[in-house]
Amino acid sequence: MKRRTFGLGLLAGLLAACGGSKFRSYNGPEVTSVVVNKGTGRMYLLHHTEILKEYDIYLGFAPAGPKQFEGDGKTPEGTYLIDRRNPNSAFHLSLGISYPNAQDMAFAESQGKRPGGDIFIHGQPNNDKKAGKKANWTAGCIAVKDREIEEIYAMVRNGTVITIRA
């Protein structure tokens, strides 16, 4: 019995040391904004004007130009909010972006189309970890590595402004 208890304790200790949970905690400065630069493929988490963290990103499969219509594969450009969290995402973890806004919807409607939606910052796909190794494989979202989305998920709160630049 002692041997089994020791073995289970050792296993639990190893799992904890390996960071078995995808949920992290963060106690640093508040992330006051997120800035995405599509042209350089970088995302920045800022506390006012100070860069706290920066990441390489993957974008929509048609990265040039702003998202305008459902299915165009483009990542939006403009200012939005982080408006939701998905701990059970098909892409490890994800943070929702408030696209489309009123202007996005009005433009799409004026063209007789739908603006699309469900734009997220997310990790790698749960069912195909190889997909994340290809450039620009998402359908309009902003993707990072799983370990990075864990960090971002802990740092960024709902209501944080996100600016996505060309």
PDB file of C-alpha atoms in Angstrom:
ATOM      1  CA  MET A   1       0.000   0.000   0.000  1.00  0.00           C
ATOM      2  CA  LYS A   2       2.834   2.413   0.853  1.00  0.00           C
ATOM      3  CA  ARG A   3       4.495   1.705  -2.487  1.00  0.00           C
ATOM      4  CA  ARG A   4       1.257   2.441  -4.389  1.00  0.00           C
ATOM      5  CA  THR A   5       0.619   5.650  -2.422  1.00  0.00           C
ATOM      6  CA  PHE A   6       4.189   6.784  -3.066  1.00  0.00           C
ATOM      7  CA  GLY A   7       3.802   6.017  -6.794  1.00  0.00           C
ATOM      8  CA  LEU A   8       0.565   8.000  -7.070  1.00  0.00           C
ATOM      9  CA  GLY A   9       2.108  10.905  -5.168  1.00  0.00           C
ATOM     10  CA  LEU A  10       5.134  10.868  -7.466  1.00  0.00           C
ATOM     11  CA  LEU A  11       2.909  10.823 -10.557  1.00  0.00           C
ATOM     12  CA  ALA A  12       0.848  13.754  -9.260  1.00  0.00           C
ATOM     13  CA  GLY A  13       4.025  15.696  -8.506  1.00  0.00           C
ATOM     14  CA  LEU A  14       5.414  15.067 -11.998  1.00  0.00           C
ATOM     15  CA  LEU A  15       2.176  16.200 -13.650  1.00  0.00           C
ATOM     16  CA  ALA A  16       2.140  19.392 -11.598  1.00  0.00           C
ATOM     17  CA  ALA A  17       5.783  20.079 -12.441  1.00  0.00           C
ATOM     18  CA  CYS A  18       5.098  19.597 -16.149  1.00  0.00           C
ATOM     19  CA  GLY A  19       2.345  22.203 -16.086  1.00  0.00           C
ATOM     20  CA  GLY A  20      -0.449  19.712 -16.740  1.00  0.00           C
ATOM     21  CA  SER A  21      -3.086  22.472 -16.819  1.00  0.00           C
ATOM     22  CA  LYS A  22      -3.612  24.846 -19.718  1.00  0.00           C
ATOM     23  CA  PHE A  23      -4.832  27.491 -17.268  1.00  0.00           C
ATOM     24  CA  ARG A  24      -2.161  29.791 -15.913  1.00  0.00           C
ATOM     25  CA  SER A  25      -2.282  32.659 -13.475  1.00  0.00           C
ATOM     26  CA  TYR A  26      -0.929  36.159 -14.001  1.00  0.00           C
ATOM     27  CA  ASN A  27      -0.194  38.792 -11.369  1.00  0.00           C
ATOM     28  CA  GLY A  28       1.744  41.381 -13.390  1.00  0.00           C
ATOM     29  CA  PRO A  29       0.782  44.771 -14.789  1.00  0.00           C
ATOM     30  CA  GLU A  30      -2.654  45.016 -16.392  1.00  0.00           C
ATOM     31  CA  VAL A  31      -2.768  44.480 -20.146  1.00  0.00           C
ATOM     32  CA  THR A  32      -4.458  47.721 -21.246  1.00  0.00           C
ATOM     33  CA  SER A  33      -4.392  46.971 -24.989  1.00  0.00           C
ATOM     34  CA  VAL A  34      -3.454  44.424 -27.607  1.00  0.00           C
ATOM     35  CA  VAL A  35      -1.926  45.547 -30.904  1.00  0.00           C
ATOM     36  CA  VAL A  36      -1.682  43.261 -33.919  1.00  0.00           C
ATOM     37  CA  ASN A  37       0.534  44.229 -36.849  1.00  0.00           C
ATOM     38  CA  LYS A  38      -0.520  42.006 -39.741  1.00  0.00           C
ATOM     39  CA  GLY A  39       2.326  43.210 -41.979  1.00  0.00           C
ATOM     40  CA  THR A  40       5.060  42.079 -39.604  1.00  0.00           C
ATOM     41  CA  GLY A  41       3.153  39.084 -38.229  1.00  0.00           C
ATOM     42  CA  ARG A  42       3.498  40.294 -34.621  1.00  0.00           C
ATOM     43  CA  MET A  43       1.134  40.803 -31.708  1.00  0.00           C
ATOM     44  CA  TYR A  44       1.924  42.970 -28.683  1.00  0.00           C
ATOM     45  CA  LEU A  45       0.377  43.011 -25.205  1.00  0.00           C
ATOM     46  CA  LEU A  46       0.768  46.485 -23.718  1.00  0.00           C
ATOM     47  CA  HIS A  47       0.440  48.172 -20.362  1.00  0.00           C
ATOM     48  CA  HIS A  48      -0.269  51.701 -21.609  1.00  0.00           C
ATOM     49  CA  THR A  49       2.861  52.333 -23.774  1.00  0.00           C
ATOM     50  CA  GLU A  50       5.046  49.562 -22.330  1.00  0.00           C
ATOM     51  CA  ILE A  51       5.280  46.296 -24.271  1.00  0.00           C
ATOM     52  CA  LEU A  52       4.774  43.461 -21.786  1.00  0.00           C
ATOM     53  CA  LYS A  53       4.944  40.565 -24.267  1.00  0.00           C
ATOM     54  CA  GLU A  54       5.174  40.068 -28.017  1.00  0.00           C
ATOM     55  CA  TYR A  55       4.379  37.069 -30.187  1.00  0.00           C
ATOM     56  CA  ASP A  56       4.750  35.798 -33.723  1.00  0.00           C
ATOM     57  CA  ILE A  57       1.290  35.178 -35.185  1.00  0.00           C
ATOM     58  CA  TYR A  58      -0.434  33.225 -37.945  1.00  0.00           C
ATOM     59  CA  LEU A  59      -3.246  34.982 -39.806  1.00  0.00           C
ATOM     60  CA  GLY A  60      -6.148  34.161 -42.069  1.00  0.00           C
ATOM     61  CA  PHE A  61      -5.370  32.226 -45.236  1.00  0.00           C
ATOM     62  CA  ALA A  62      -5.879  35.465 -47.231  1.00  0.00           C
ATOM     63  CA  PRO A  63      -3.925  37.871 -44.991  1.00  0.00           C
ATOM     64  CA  ALA A  64      -3.784  40.972 -47.240  1.00  0.00           C
ATOM     65  CA  GLY A  65      -6.512  43.531 -46.703  1.00  0.00           C
ATOM     66  CA  PRO A  66      -9.246  43.786 -44.087  1.00  0.00           C
ATOM     67  CA  LYS A  67     -11.962  41.208 -43.516  1.00  0.00           C
ATOM     68  CA  GLN A  68     -15.128  42.381 -45.250  1.00  0.00           C
ATOM     69  CA  PHE A  69     -17.287  39.343 -45.900  1.00  0.00           C
ATOM     70  CA  GLU A  70     -18.062  35.944 -44.475  1.00  0.00           C
ATOM     71  CA  GLY A  71     -15.696  33.314 -45.884  1.00  0.00           C
ATOM     72  CA  ASP A  72     -13.084  35.708 -47.298  1.00  0.00           C
ATOM     73  CA  GLY A  73     -10.380  34.204 -45.039  1.00  0.00           C
ATOM     74  CA  LYS A  74      -9.117  37.643 -44.031  1.00  0.00           C
ATOM     75  CA  THR A  75      -8.312  38.951 -40.572  1.00  0.00           C
ATOM     76  CA  PRO A  76     -10.212  42.145 -39.646  1.00  0.00           C
ATOM     77  CA  GLU A  77      -8.477  45.511 -39.390  1.00  0.00           C
ATOM     78  CA  GLY A  78      -9.602  48.176 -36.951  1.00  0.00           C
ATOM     79  CA  THR A  79     -10.309  48.603 -33.260  1.00  0.00           C
ATOM     80  CA  TYR A  80     -12.356  46.022 -31.397  1.00  0.00           C
ATOM     81  CA  LEU A  81     -12.672  44.548 -27.900  1.00  0.00           C
ATOM     82  CA  ILE A  82     -11.810  41.176 -26.425  1.00  0.00           C
ATOM     83  CA  ASP A  83     -15.392  40.181 -25.652  1.00  0.00           C
ATOM     84  CA  ARG A  84     -15.443  36.512 -24.678  1.00  0.00           C
ATOM     85  CA  ARG A  85     -13.366  33.527 -23.589  1.00  0.00           C
ATOM     86  CA  ASN A  86     -13.610  29.920 -24.688  1.00  0.00           C
ATOM     87  CA  PRO A  87     -11.854  27.457 -22.372  1.00  0.00           C
ATOM     88  CA  ASN A  88     -13.213  24.547 -24.458  1.00  0.00           C
ATOM     89  CA  SER A  89     -12.091  25.850 -27.840  1.00  0.00           C
ATOM     90  CA  ALA A  90     -11.323  23.505 -30.731  1.00  0.00           C
ATOM     91  CA  PHE A  91      -8.064  25.516 -30.812  1.00  0.00           C
ATOM     92  CA  HIS A  92      -6.703  24.847 -27.275  1.00  0.00           C
ATOM     93  CA  LEU A  93      -7.978  28.148 -25.765  1.00  0.00           C
ATOM     94  CA  SER A  94      -9.424  31.224 -27.422  1.00  0.00           C
ATOM     95  CA  LEU A  95     -10.285  34.864 -26.821  1.00  0.00           C
ATOM     96  CA  GLY A  96     -13.103  36.357 -28.884  1.00  0.00           C
ATOM     97  CA  ILE A  97     -12.764  39.605 -30.828  1.00  0.00           C
ATOM     98  CA  SER A  98     -15.870  41.803 -31.181  1.00  0.00           C
ATOM     99  CA  TYR A  99     -15.851  41.693 -35.005  1.00  0.00           C
ATOM    100  CA  PRO A 100     -18.102  42.673 -36.720  1.00  0.00           C
ATOM    101  CA  ASN A 101     -18.790  46.156 -35.415  1.00  0.00           C
ATOM    102  CA  ALA A 102     -21.569  48.427 -36.739  1.00  0.00           C
ATOM    103  CA  GLN A 103     -19.376  49.765 -39.580  1.00  0.00           C
ATOM    104  CA  ASP A 104     -18.352  46.247 -40.659  1.00  0.00           C
ATOM    105  CA  MET A 105     -22.000  45.131 -40.712  1.00  0.00           C
ATOM    106  CA  ALA A 106     -23.167  48.221 -42.635  1.00  0.00           C
ATOM    107  CA  PHE A 107     -20.473  47.799 -45.300  1.00  0.00           C
ATOM    108  CA  ALA A 108     -21.205  44.111 -45.829  1.00  0.00           C
ATOM    109  CA  GLU A 109     -24.952  44.778 -46.013  1.00  0.00           C
ATOM    110  CA  SER A 110     -24.385  47.581 -48.556  1.00  0.00           C
ATOM    111  CA  GLN A 111     -22.678  44.977 -50.745  1.00  0.00           C
ATOM    112  CA  GLY A 112     -25.483  42.469 -50.259  1.00  0.00           C
ATOM    113  CA  LYS A 113     -23.246  40.156 -48.206  1.00  0.00           C
ATOM    114  CA  ARG A 114     -22.771  39.014 -44.632  1.00  0.00           C
ATOM    115  CA  PRO A 115     -19.763  40.266 -42.626  1.00  0.00           C
ATOM    116  CA  GLY A 116     -18.912  36.943 -41.002  1.00  0.00           C
ATOM    117  CA  GLY A 117     -17.844  36.630 -37.404  1.00  0.00           C
ATOM    118  CA  ASP A 118     -16.364  34.260 -34.831  1.00  0.00           C
ATOM    119  CA  ILE A 119     -12.949  35.910 -34.985  1.00  0.00           C
ATOM    120  CA  PHE A 120     -10.617  34.809 -32.183  1.00  0.00           C
ATOM    121  CA  ILE A 121      -7.071  34.842 -30.906  1.00  0.00           C
ATOM    122  CA  HIS A 122      -6.459  31.131 -30.448  1.00  0.00           C
ATOM    123  CA  GLY A 123      -3.949  28.307 -30.150  1.00  0.00           C
ATOM    124  CA  GLN A 124      -3.349  25.325 -32.395  1.00  0.00           C
ATOM    125  CA  PRO A 125      -6.186  23.065 -33.552  1.00  0.00           C
ATOM    126  CA  ASN A 126      -6.831  20.241 -31.083  1.00  0.00           C
ATOM    127  CA  ASN A 127      -7.305  17.672 -33.842  1.00  0.00           C
ATOM    128  CA  ASP A 128      -4.361  18.600 -36.107  1.00  0.00           C
ATOM    129  CA  LYS A 129      -1.299  20.033 -34.382  1.00  0.00           C
ATOM    130  CA  LYS A 130       0.558  20.015 -37.730  1.00  0.00           C
ATOM    131  CA  ALA A 131      -1.742  22.706 -39.165  1.00  0.00           C
ATOM    132  CA  GLY A 132      -0.186  25.336 -36.905  1.00  0.00           C
ATOM    133  CA  LYS A 133       3.217  24.822 -38.493  1.00  0.00           C
ATOM    134  CA  LYS A 134       1.963  26.193 -41.843  1.00  0.00           C
ATOM    135  CA  ALA A 135       1.880  29.930 -42.499  1.00  0.00           C
ATOM    136  CA  ASN A 136      -1.513  31.651 -42.593  1.00  0.00           C
ATOM    137  CA  TRP A 137      -3.715  28.606 -42.037  1.00  0.00           C
ATOM    138  CA  THR A 138      -6.524  30.134 -39.973  1.00  0.00           C
ATOM    139  CA  ALA A 139      -9.802  31.350 -41.472  1.00  0.00           C
ATOM    140  CA  GLY A 140      -9.488  35.011 -40.431  1.00  0.00           C
ATOM    141  CA  CYS A 141      -8.411  34.499 -36.828  1.00  0.00           C
ATOM    142  CA  ILE A 142      -5.114  35.303 -35.121  1.00  0.00           C
ATOM    143  CA  ALA A 143      -3.292  32.148 -34.051  1.00  0.00           C
ATOM    144  CA  VAL A 144      -0.340  31.571 -31.740  1.00  0.00           C
ATOM    145  CA  LYS A 145       1.325  28.519 -30.196  1.00  0.00           C
ATOM    146  CA  ASP A 146      -0.571  26.688 -27.454  1.00  0.00           C
ATOM    147  CA  ARG A 147       1.821  27.756 -24.686  1.00  0.00           C
ATOM    148  CA  GLU A 148       1.475  31.351 -25.866  1.00  0.00           C
ATOM    149  CA  ILE A 149      -2.339  31.341 -25.856  1.00  0.00           C
ATOM    150  CA  GLU A 150      -2.192  29.974 -22.309  1.00  0.00           C
ATOM    151  CA  GLU A 151      -0.154  33.024 -21.315  1.00  0.00           C
ATOM    152  CA  ILE A 152      -2.328  35.451 -23.310  1.00  0.00           C
ATOM    153  CA  TYR A 153      -5.531  33.893 -21.902  1.00  0.00           C
ATOM    154  CA  ALA A 154      -4.248  34.518 -18.358  1.00  0.00           C
ATOM    155  CA  MET A 155      -3.064  38.075 -19.064  1.00  0.00           C
ATOM    156  CA  VAL A 156      -5.830  39.593 -21.207  1.00  0.00           C
ATOM    157  CA  ARG A 157      -9.229  40.381 -19.707  1.00  0.00           C
ATOM    158  CA  ASN A 158     -12.589  40.785 -21.400  1.00  0.00           C
ATOM    159  CA  GLY A 159     -13.094  44.433 -22.372  1.00  0.00           C
ATOM    160  CA  THR A 160      -9.440  44.927 -23.400  1.00  0.00           C
ATOM    161  CA  VAL A 161      -9.077  46.996 -26.564  1.00  0.00           C
ATOM    162  CA  ILE A 162      -7.478  45.226 -29.525  1.00  0.00           C
ATOM    163  CA  THR A 163      -6.229  47.193 -32.531  1.00  0.00           C
ATOM    164  CA  ILE A 164      -5.483  45.223 -35.671  1.00  0.00           C
ATOM    165  CA  ARG A 165      -3.324  47.122 -38.171  1.00  0.00           C
ATOM    166  CA  ALA A 166      -2.482  46.361 -41.768  1.00  0.00           C
TER     167      ALA A 166
END
